Coordinates of C-alpha atoms and ligand atoms in Angstrom, one line a residue:
X1 CA 15.1 9.9 11.5
X2 CA 18.3 8.8 9.9
X3 CA 20.7 6.4 11.7
X4 CA 24.3 5.8 10.7
X5 CA 24.6 3.4 13.6
X6 CA 22.8 0.2 14.4
X7 CA 19.6 0.9 16.4
X8 CA 20.2 -2.1 18.6
X9 CA 23.9 -2.3 19.2
X10 CA 25.3 1.0 18.1
X11 CA 27.8 -0.4 15.5
X12 CA 28.2 1.8 12.4
X13 CA 26.0 0.7 9.5
X14 CA 25.5 1.7 5.9
X15 CA 22.9 0.9 3.3
X16 CA 23.7 -2.0 1.0
X17 CA 21.0 -0.9 -1.6
X18 CA 18.4 1.7 -2.0
X19 CA 14.7 1.5 -3.1
X20 CA 14.8 5.2 -3.8
X21 CA 12.5 8.0 -2.8
X22 CA 9.5 6.5 -1.1
X23 CA 6.3 7.8 0.5
X24 CA 4.5 6.5 3.6
X25 CA 3.3 3.0 2.6
X26 CA -0.1 3.5 4.1
X27 CA -0.3 7.2 3.1
X28 CA -3.3 7.0 0.7
X29 CA -4.1 10.5 -0.4
X30 CA -6.5 12.8 -2.3
X31 CA -5.3 14.5 -5.5
X32 CA -5.1 17.9 -3.8
X33 CA -2.7 16.4 -1.2
X34 CA -0.1 15.3 -3.8
X35 CA 1.8 18.6 -3.5
X36 CA 2.5 18.0 0.2
X37 CA 3.3 14.3 -0.1
X38 CA 6.1 13.3 2.2
X39 CA 9.1 11.3 0.9
X40 CA 12.1 9.7 2.4
X41 CA 14.8 7.4 1.2
X42 CA 14.0 3.7 1.7
X43 CA 17.3 1.9 2.1
X44 CA 18.1 -1.1 4.2
X45 CA 21.3 -2.0 6.1
X46 CA 22.6 -5.1 7.7
X47 CA 24.5 -4.9 11.0
X48 CA 27.4 -7.2 10.8
X49 CA 27.8 -7.1 14.6
X50 CA 24.4 -8.1 15.9
X51 CA 22.9 -9.2 12.5
X52 CA 19.9 -6.9 12.7
X53 CA 18.4 -6.0 9.3
X54 CA 17.1 -2.5 9.5
X55 CA 16.3 0.7 7.6
X56 CA 18.8 3.5 7.6
X57 CA 16.0 6.1 7.6
X58 CA 12.5 6.0 9.0
X59 CA 9.9 8.7 9.1
X60 CA 8.7 10.1 12.5
X61 CA 6.3 7.6 14.1
X62 CA 3.6 10.3 14.1
X63 CA 3.7 10.4 10.3
X64 CA 2.8 6.7 10.2
X65 CA 0.5 5.9 13.1
X66 CA -2.2 8.5 13.8
X67 CA -5.9 9.3 13.8
X68 CA -6.5 8.0 10.3
X69 CA -4.2 4.9 10.1
X70 CA -5.5 3.1 7.1
X71 CA -4.8 -0.4 8.3
X72 CA -7.5 -2.4 10.1
X73 CA -6.3 -5.9 11.1
X74 CA -9.8 -7.4 11.0
X75 CA -10.3 -7.1 7.2
X76 CA -9.1 -10.6 6.5
X77 CA -11.1 -13.7 7.4
X78 CA -7.9 -15.7 7.5
X79 CA -6.2 -13.3 9.9
X80 CA -9.3 -13.5 12.2
X81 CA -8.8 -17.3 12.4
X82 CA -5.0 -16.9 12.8
X83 CA -5.4 -14.6 15.8
X84 CA -8.0 -16.9 17.3
X85 CA -5.5 -19.7 17.1
X86 CA -2.7 -17.5 18.5
X87 CA -4.8 -16.5 21.5
X88 CA -5.9 -20.1 22.1
X89 CA -2.3 -21.3 22.1
X90 CA -1.5 -18.7 24.8
X91 CA -4.6 -19.5 26.9
X92 CA -4.0 -23.2 26.7
X93 CA -0.2 -22.9 26.9
X94 CA 1.6 -20.5 29.2
X95 CA -1.6 -19.1 30.8
X96 CA -3.2 -22.5 31.6
X97 CA -3.9 -22.9 35.3
X98 CA -3.0 -19.4 36.2
X99 CA -5.3 -17.5 38.6
X100 CA -6.6 -14.3 37.1
X101 CA -3.9 -13.8 34.5
X102 CA -3.3 -10.5 32.9
X103 CA -2.5 -10.2 29.2
X104 CA -1.1 -7.1 27.5
X105 CA -1.0 -6.6 23.7
X106 CA 1.3 -4.1 22.1
X107 CA -0.2 -2.6 19.0
X108 CA -3.6 -4.1 19.5
X109 CA -5.1 -2.4 16.4
X110 CA -8.9 -3.0 16.3
X111 CA -8.7 -5.8 18.9
X112 CA -8.5 -8.8 16.5
X113 CA -6.4 -10.7 19.0
X114 CA -7.6 -9.4 22.4
X115 CA -11.2 -10.0 21.6
X116 CA -10.5 -13.7 22.1
X117 CA -9.3 -13.0 25.7
X118 CA -12.1 -10.6 26.3
X119 CA -14.6 -13.2 25.3
X120 CA -13.2 -15.5 28.0
X121 CA -13.5 -12.7 30.5
X122 CA -9.7 -12.5 31.0
X123 CA -8.0 -9.4 32.3
X124 CA -6.4 -7.7 29.3
X125 CA -5.1 -4.4 28.0
X126 CA -4.3 -3.2 24.5
X127 CA -1.7 -0.5 23.8
X128 CA -2.5 1.2 20.5
X129 CA -1.3 4.7 19.4
X130 CA -3.4 4.9 16.2
X131 CA -6.6 6.6 17.5
X132 CA -9.1 5.4 14.9
X133 CA -8.2 1.7 15.2
X134 CA -8.0 2.0 19.1
X135 CA -11.6 3.4 19.0
X136 CA -12.7 0.4 16.9
X137 CA -11.3 -1.9 19.6
X138 CA -13.0 0.0 22.4
X139 CA -16.3 -0.2 20.6
X140 CA -16.0 -4.0 20.9
X141 CA -15.4 -3.6 24.7
X142 CA -11.7 -4.2 24.6
X143 CA -9.7 -2.2 27.2
X144 CA -7.3 -0.1 25.2
X145 CA -4.8 2.6 26.1
X146 CA -3.9 5.1 23.3
X147 CA -0.1 5.4 23.6
X148 CA 3.3 4.3 22.3
X149 CA 4.7 1.6 24.5
X150 CA 8.1 2.1 26.3
X151 CA 9.7 2.1 29.7
X152 CA 7.4 4.8 31.1
X153 CA 4.1 3.2 30.0
X154 CA 5.3 -0.2 31.3
X155 CA 5.7 1.5 34.7
X156 CA 2.3 3.0 34.6
X157 CA 0.6 -0.2 33.5
X158 CA 2.4 -2.2 36.3
X159 CA 1.4 0.4 38.9
X160 CA -2.3 0.2 37.8
X161 CA -2.8 -3.5 36.9
X162 CA 0.3 -5.3 38.3
X163 CA 2.8 -7.3 36.1
X164 CA 1.7 -9.2 33.1
X165 CA 1.6 -13.0 32.7
X166 CA 1.8 -12.6 28.9
X167 CA 2.7 -9.7 26.6
X168 CA 1.8 -10.2 23.0
X169 CA 2.6 -8.4 19.8
X170 CA 1.8 -9.2 16.2
X171 CA 3.3 -7.3 13.3
X172 CA 4.3 -4.5 15.7
X173 CA 7.8 -5.1 17.2
X174 CA 9.3 -4.6 13.8
X175 CA 7.7 -1.2 13.6
X176 CA 9.4 0.3 16.7
X177 CA 12.8 1.9 16.2
X178 CA 13.6 2.1 19.9
X179 CA 13.7 -1.7 20.3
X180 CA 15.9 -1.3 23.4
X181 CA 13.3 1.0 25.0
X182 CA 10.5 -1.5 24.3
X183 CA 12.6 -4.5 25.5
X184 CA 13.3 -2.6 28.7
X185 CA 9.5 -1.9 29.1
X186 CA 8.7 -5.5 28.4
X187 CA 11.3 -6.7 31.0
X188 CA 9.7 -4.3 33.5
X189 CA 6.1 -5.2 32.8
X190 CA 6.6 -9.0 32.7
X191 CA 6.2 -11.3 35.7
X192 CA 9.4 -13.2 36.6
X193 CA 7.9 -16.3 34.9
X194 CA 5.9 -14.5 32.3
X195 CA 6.1 -14.8 28.5
X196 CA 6.6 -12.3 25.8
X197 CA 5.3 -13.6 22.5
X198 CA 5.6 -11.7 19.2
X199 CA 5.5 -12.4 15.5
X200 CA 6.7 -10.5 12.5
X201 CA 7.7 -11.0 8.9
X202 CA 10.7 -13.3 8.8
X203 CA 14.0 -12.3 7.3
X204 CA 14.7 -15.9 6.1
X205 CA 11.5 -15.9 4.1
X206 CA 12.1 -12.4 2.6
X207 CA 15.6 -13.4 1.4
X208 CA 14.5 -16.8 0.1
X209 CA 11.5 -15.4 -1.8
X210 CA 12.9 -11.9 -2.8
X211 CA 9.8 -10.5 -1.1
X212 CA 11.4 -7.1 -0.9
X213 CA 7.9 -5.5 -0.5
X214 CA 8.2 -6.3 3.2
X215 CA 10.6 -3.4 3.3
X216 CA 8.7 -0.2 3.8
X217 CA 8.6 2.7 6.3
X218 CA 6.8 0.9 9.1
X219 CA 9.1 -2.1 9.0
X220 CA 12.2 -0.6 10.5
X221 CA 13.5 -4.1 11.3
X222 CA 13.1 -7.5 9.6
X223 CA 13.9 -10.0 12.3
X224 CA 15.6 -13.3 12.5
X225 CA 15.9 -15.6 15.5
X226 CA 19.6 -14.7 15.7
X227 CA 19.0 -11.0 15.7
X228 CA 16.1 -11.2 18.1
X229 CA 18.1 -13.4 20.6
X230 CA 20.9 -10.9 20.6
X231 CA 18.7 -7.8 20.9
X232 CA 16.8 -9.1 23.9
X233 CA 19.7 -10.8 25.7
X234 CA 21.0 -7.5 27.0
X235 CA 17.6 -7.0 28.7
X236 CA 17.7 -10.3 30.5
X237 CA 15.2 -12.0 28.1
X238 CA 15.9 -15.2 26.2
X239 CA 14.2 -16.7 23.2
X240 CA 12.7 -20.0 24.4
X241 CA 10.8 -20.8 21.2
X242 CA 10.7 -19.9 17.5
X243 CA 7.8 -21.1 15.4
X244 CA 7.4 -20.3 11.7
X245 CA 4.1 -18.9 10.5
X246 CA 2.6 -18.7 7.1
X247 CA 1.1 -15.2 7.7
X248 CA 2.3 -12.1 5.9
X249 CA 4.1 -14.3 3.4
X250 CA 6.3 -16.0 6.0
X251 CA 6.6 -14.9 9.6
X252 CA 8.3 -16.1 12.8
X253 CA 6.7 -16.3 16.2
X254 CA 9.2 -15.7 19.0
X255 CA 8.5 -16.6 22.6
X256 CA 10.8 -15.0 25.2
X257 CA 10.9 -15.1 29.0
X258 CA 13.3 -13.9 31.7
X259 CA 16.5 -15.8 31.3
X260 CA 16.4 -19.2 33.0
X261 CA 12.7 -19.0 33.9
X262 CA 11.5 -21.5 31.4
X263 CA 12.9 -24.4 29.4
X264 CA 14.3 -23.5 25.9
X265 CA 12.8 -25.5 23.0
X266 CA 15.1 -27.3 20.6
X267 CA 13.5 -25.4 17.8
X268 CA 15.5 -22.3 18.8
X269 CA 19.0 -23.8 18.1
X270 CA 17.6 -25.6 15.0
X271 CA 16.3 -22.3 13.5
X272 CA 19.6 -20.5 14.3
X273 CA 21.5 -23.2 12.5
X274 CA 19.2 -22.9 9.6
X275 CA 19.8 -19.2 9.4
X276 CA 23.5 -19.8 9.4
X277 CA 23.1 -22.3 6.5
X278 CA 21.1 -19.8 4.6
X279 CA 23.9 -17.3 5.1
X280 CA 21.8 -14.7 6.9
X281 CA 24.9 -13.6 8.9
X282 CA 26.9 -12.8 5.7
X283 CA 26.9 -9.4 4.0
X284 CA 27.2 -11.1 0.6
X285 CA 23.8 -12.6 1.1
X286 CA 22.4 -9.1 1.0
X287 CA 24.2 -8.2 -2.1
X288 CA 22.6 -11.3 -3.7
X289 CA 19.2 -10.1 -2.4
X290 CA 19.8 -6.7 -4.1
X291 CA 20.5 -8.4 -7.4
X292 CA 17.4 -10.5 -7.0
X293 CA 15.3 -7.4 -6.4
X294 CA 16.6 -5.8 -9.5
X295 CA 15.9 -8.9 -11.6
X296 CA 12.4 -9.1 -10.1
X297 CA 11.8 -5.4 -11.0
X298 CA 12.9 -5.9 -14.6
X299 CA 10.8 -9.0 -15.1
X300 CA 7.7 -7.4 -13.6
X301 CA 8.0 -4.3 -15.7
X302 CA 8.5 -6.4 -18.8
X303 CA 5.2 -8.2 -18.1
X304 CA 3.4 -4.9 -17.4
X305 CA 4.8 -3.2 -20.5
X306 CA 3.8 -6.1 -22.7
X307 CA 0.3 -6.1 -21.3
X308 CA 0.1 -2.3 -22.0
X309 CA 1.3 -2.7 -25.5
X310 CA -1.2 -5.5 -26.1
X311 CA -4.0 -3.2 -24.8
X312 CA -4.8 -5.5 -21.9
X313 CA -6.6 -4.1 -18.9
X314 CA -4.6 -4.6 -15.6
X315 CA -6.1 -4.0 -12.2
X316 CA -4.2 -4.2 -8.9
X317 CA -5.7 -6.5 -6.2
X318 CA -5.3 -5.3 -2.6
X319 CA -3.9 -1.8 -1.8
X320 CA -1.4 -3.3 0.6
X321 CA 1.4 -1.4 2.4
X322 CA 3.8 -3.7 0.5
X323 CA 2.4 -2.5 -2.9
X324 CA 3.8 1.0 -2.2
X325 CA 7.3 -0.4 -2.3
X326 CA 6.6 -2.4 -5.5
X327 CA 4.9 0.4 -7.4
X328 CA 7.4 3.1 -6.5
X329 CA 10.6 0.9 -6.8
X330 CA 9.5 -0.6 -10.1
X331 CA 7.9 2.5 -11.6
X332 CA 4.4 1.2 -12.0
X333 CA 2.0 4.0 -13.1
X334 CA -1.8 4.3 -13.8
X335 CA -0.9 3.5 -17.4
X336 CA 0.1 0.0 -16.3
X337 CA -2.5 -0.5 -13.6
X338 CA -5.8 1.2 -14.1
X339 CA -6.9 1.0 -10.4
X340 CA -6.3 -1.0 -7.3
X341 CA -9.3 -2.9 -5.9
X342 CA -9.5 -2.9 -2.1
X343 CA -12.2 -3.7 0.5
X344 CA -11.0 -1.2 3.1
X345 CA -13.4 1.8 3.0
X346 CA -10.8 4.3 4.2
X347 CA -8.5 3.6 1.2
X348 CA -11.2 3.8 -1.4
X349 CA -11.6 6.9 -3.5
X350 CA -8.0 7.8 -2.7
X351 CA -4.8 7.5 -4.6
X352 CA -2.0 5.0 -3.8
X353 CA 1.1 6.6 -2.2
X354 CA 3.7 7.8 -4.7
X355 CA 2.4 6.0 -7.8
X356 CA -1.0 7.7 -7.5
X357 CA -3.0 4.8 -8.8
X358 CA -6.7 5.2 -7.9
X359 CA -8.0 2.8 -5.2
X360 CA -11.5 1.6 -5.8
X361 CA -14.0 -0.6 -4.0
X362 CA -14.1 -4.3 -4.7
X363 CA -17.4 -3.9 -6.6
X364 CA -15.4 -2.2 -9.4
X365 CA -13.3 -5.3 -9.8
X366 CA -16.3 -7.6 -10.1
X367 CA -18.3 -5.2 -12.3
X368 CA -16.0 -5.7 -15.3
X369 CA -13.3 -8.3 -15.1
X370 CA -9.9 -7.1 -16.2
X371 CA -7.6 -9.2 -18.3
X372 CA -5.1 -9.4 -15.5
X373 CA -5.1 -8.8 -11.8
X374 CA -1.8 -7.8 -10.3
X375 CA -1.8 -9.6 -6.9
X376 CA -0.4 -7.1 -4.5
X377 CA -2.1 -8.9 -1.6
X378 CA 0.0 -12.0 -2.4
X379 CA 0.2 -12.9 1.3
X380 CA -3.6 -13.7 1.1
X381 CA -3.2 -15.6 -2.1
X382 CA -4.9 -18.8 -0.9
X383 CA -7.9 -16.9 0.5
X384 CA -8.2 -14.7 -2.6
X385 CA -7.8 -17.5 -5.2
X386 CA -10.5 -19.4 -3.4
X387 CA -12.8 -16.4 -3.5
X388 CA -12.2 -15.4 -7.1
X389 CA -13.2 -18.4 -9.1
X390 CA -15.6 -16.3 -11.3
X391 CA -12.7 -14.1 -12.4
X392 CA -10.7 -17.2 -13.3
X393 CA -13.7 -18.7 -15.0
X394 CA -14.0 -15.5 -17.1
X395 CA -10.5 -16.0 -18.3
X396 CA -8.9 -13.6 -15.9
X397 CA -5.2 -14.3 -15.0
X398 CA -3.1 -13.3 -12.1
X399 CA 0.2 -11.4 -12.4
X400 CA 2.4 -12.4 -9.5
X401 CA 5.9 -11.5 -8.4
X402 CA 6.6 -13.5 -5.2
X403 CA 8.6 -15.7 -5.2
X404 CA 8.9 -15.3 -9.0
X405 CA 7.4 -13.0 -11.6
X406 CA 4.8 -14.7 -13.7
X407 CA 1.3 -14.9 -15.1
X408 CA -0.8 -17.7 -13.6
X409 CA -4.3 -18.9 -14.1
Ligands
LIG501 P1 -2.2 -6.8 4.3 O1 -2.3 -8.2 4.1 O2 -2.3 -6.3 5.7 O3 -0.9 -6.3 3.7 P2 0.1 -5.0 4.2 O4 0.6 -5.4 5.6 O5 1.1 -5.0 3.1 O6 -0.7 -3.8 4.2 O7 -3.3 -6.0 3.5 C1 -4.2 -6.6 2.7 C2 -5.0 -5.5 1.9 O8 -5.7 -6.1 0.9 C3 -6.0 -4.7 2.7 O9 -6.0 -3.4 2.3 C4 -7.3 -5.4 2.4 C5 -7.1 -5.9 1.0 N1 -7.8 -7.1 0.6 C6 -8.8 -7.1 -0.3 O10 -9.0 -6.0 -0.9 N2 -9.4 -8.2 -0.6 C7 -9.1 -9.4 0.0 O11 -9.8 -10.4 -0.3 C8 -8.1 -9.4 1.0 C9 -7.8 -10.7 1.7 C10 -7.4 -8.3 1.3
LIG502 ZN1 23.8 -4.1 15.5

């Protein structure tokens, strides 16, 4: 689906750069599927009118979220803890003291967040269109409806369960092209004093760190407080809090409620001011970002080419969605990176999208240490570096590219 107008406000938009032909970021495939591999042009635009950063083209949702969606939230220990904290902050914050509250999560994946509410016996409902991950949630006893959220589903849920005290979403809102439809659904489903809390990768971090790998098919939007406030205002919802998170390499957690229903934190205006200072409202900022992406690509390929010439063995660490943008945009091939180690069984034995680098189980990484590990899962760097002391002790080094390209011990 190509859009030459802003998905939120309808103003004409055009791409300020292109990452070129790109496959589905989570589209791990077998060799015989290469001939049918789907490609689209990955190119971002910035709407000068409402400040929404967005893709000009996005594949049909059914191509991305389906019966074999390769992404299971619960693979990271750190993310388990993150969502336990997130859930606790909702239970002890806006839900505290409420009788029989009802919590809905949009894009509940394998239940990593809702399991915390379930354990406390709270009424909850997950909405998850990807069949396999929804099944994994149900197996844990988490109520899950297999569907895409929008106006209609909001009506159905309200009719069956009543309105929600809290609606949550993590790394989901930025996936949904019809943001207005979802906002309308949220406004319909939410109690007059309810809260809608969601978090997603943050535009300010992406620009500051040149972490362009946040840009891939699923992330149709990269939000800022400014753009979120504008997008939801027309649906009667206002941002009452904005809290930076370290997850996914820098995220923002937005809390919204029906306008006037709850006090607005000082953090909101402070963050908007910070965005202004950073120049997130200026088109020139995005041209600077484009140049930074090009420089990052040149430097990373120089490191990988040198390693290849020197006969070094390089292995990728973490077959992330983000790595698809990096490998395809930079032109990384199996001659640079022998394989990508990943702990997710559904990805193993397959090829990475576009670059067709084999994905192998973690045991292949530990079996024979490579000279270098290219840290594709850089958002989990702390957890990984802590775990991989034996690799470091054996002289293994990490190739990193966010915020700067380099080789680190
Ligand atoms: P994720 O952080 O969700 O990134 P993205 O949103 O870009 O897909 O994915 C992390 C991937 O890295 C996932 O496939 C699991 C893998 N992984 C490992 O193989 N080992 C690890 O120690 C960690 C933390 C992740
Ligand atoms: Zn707009």
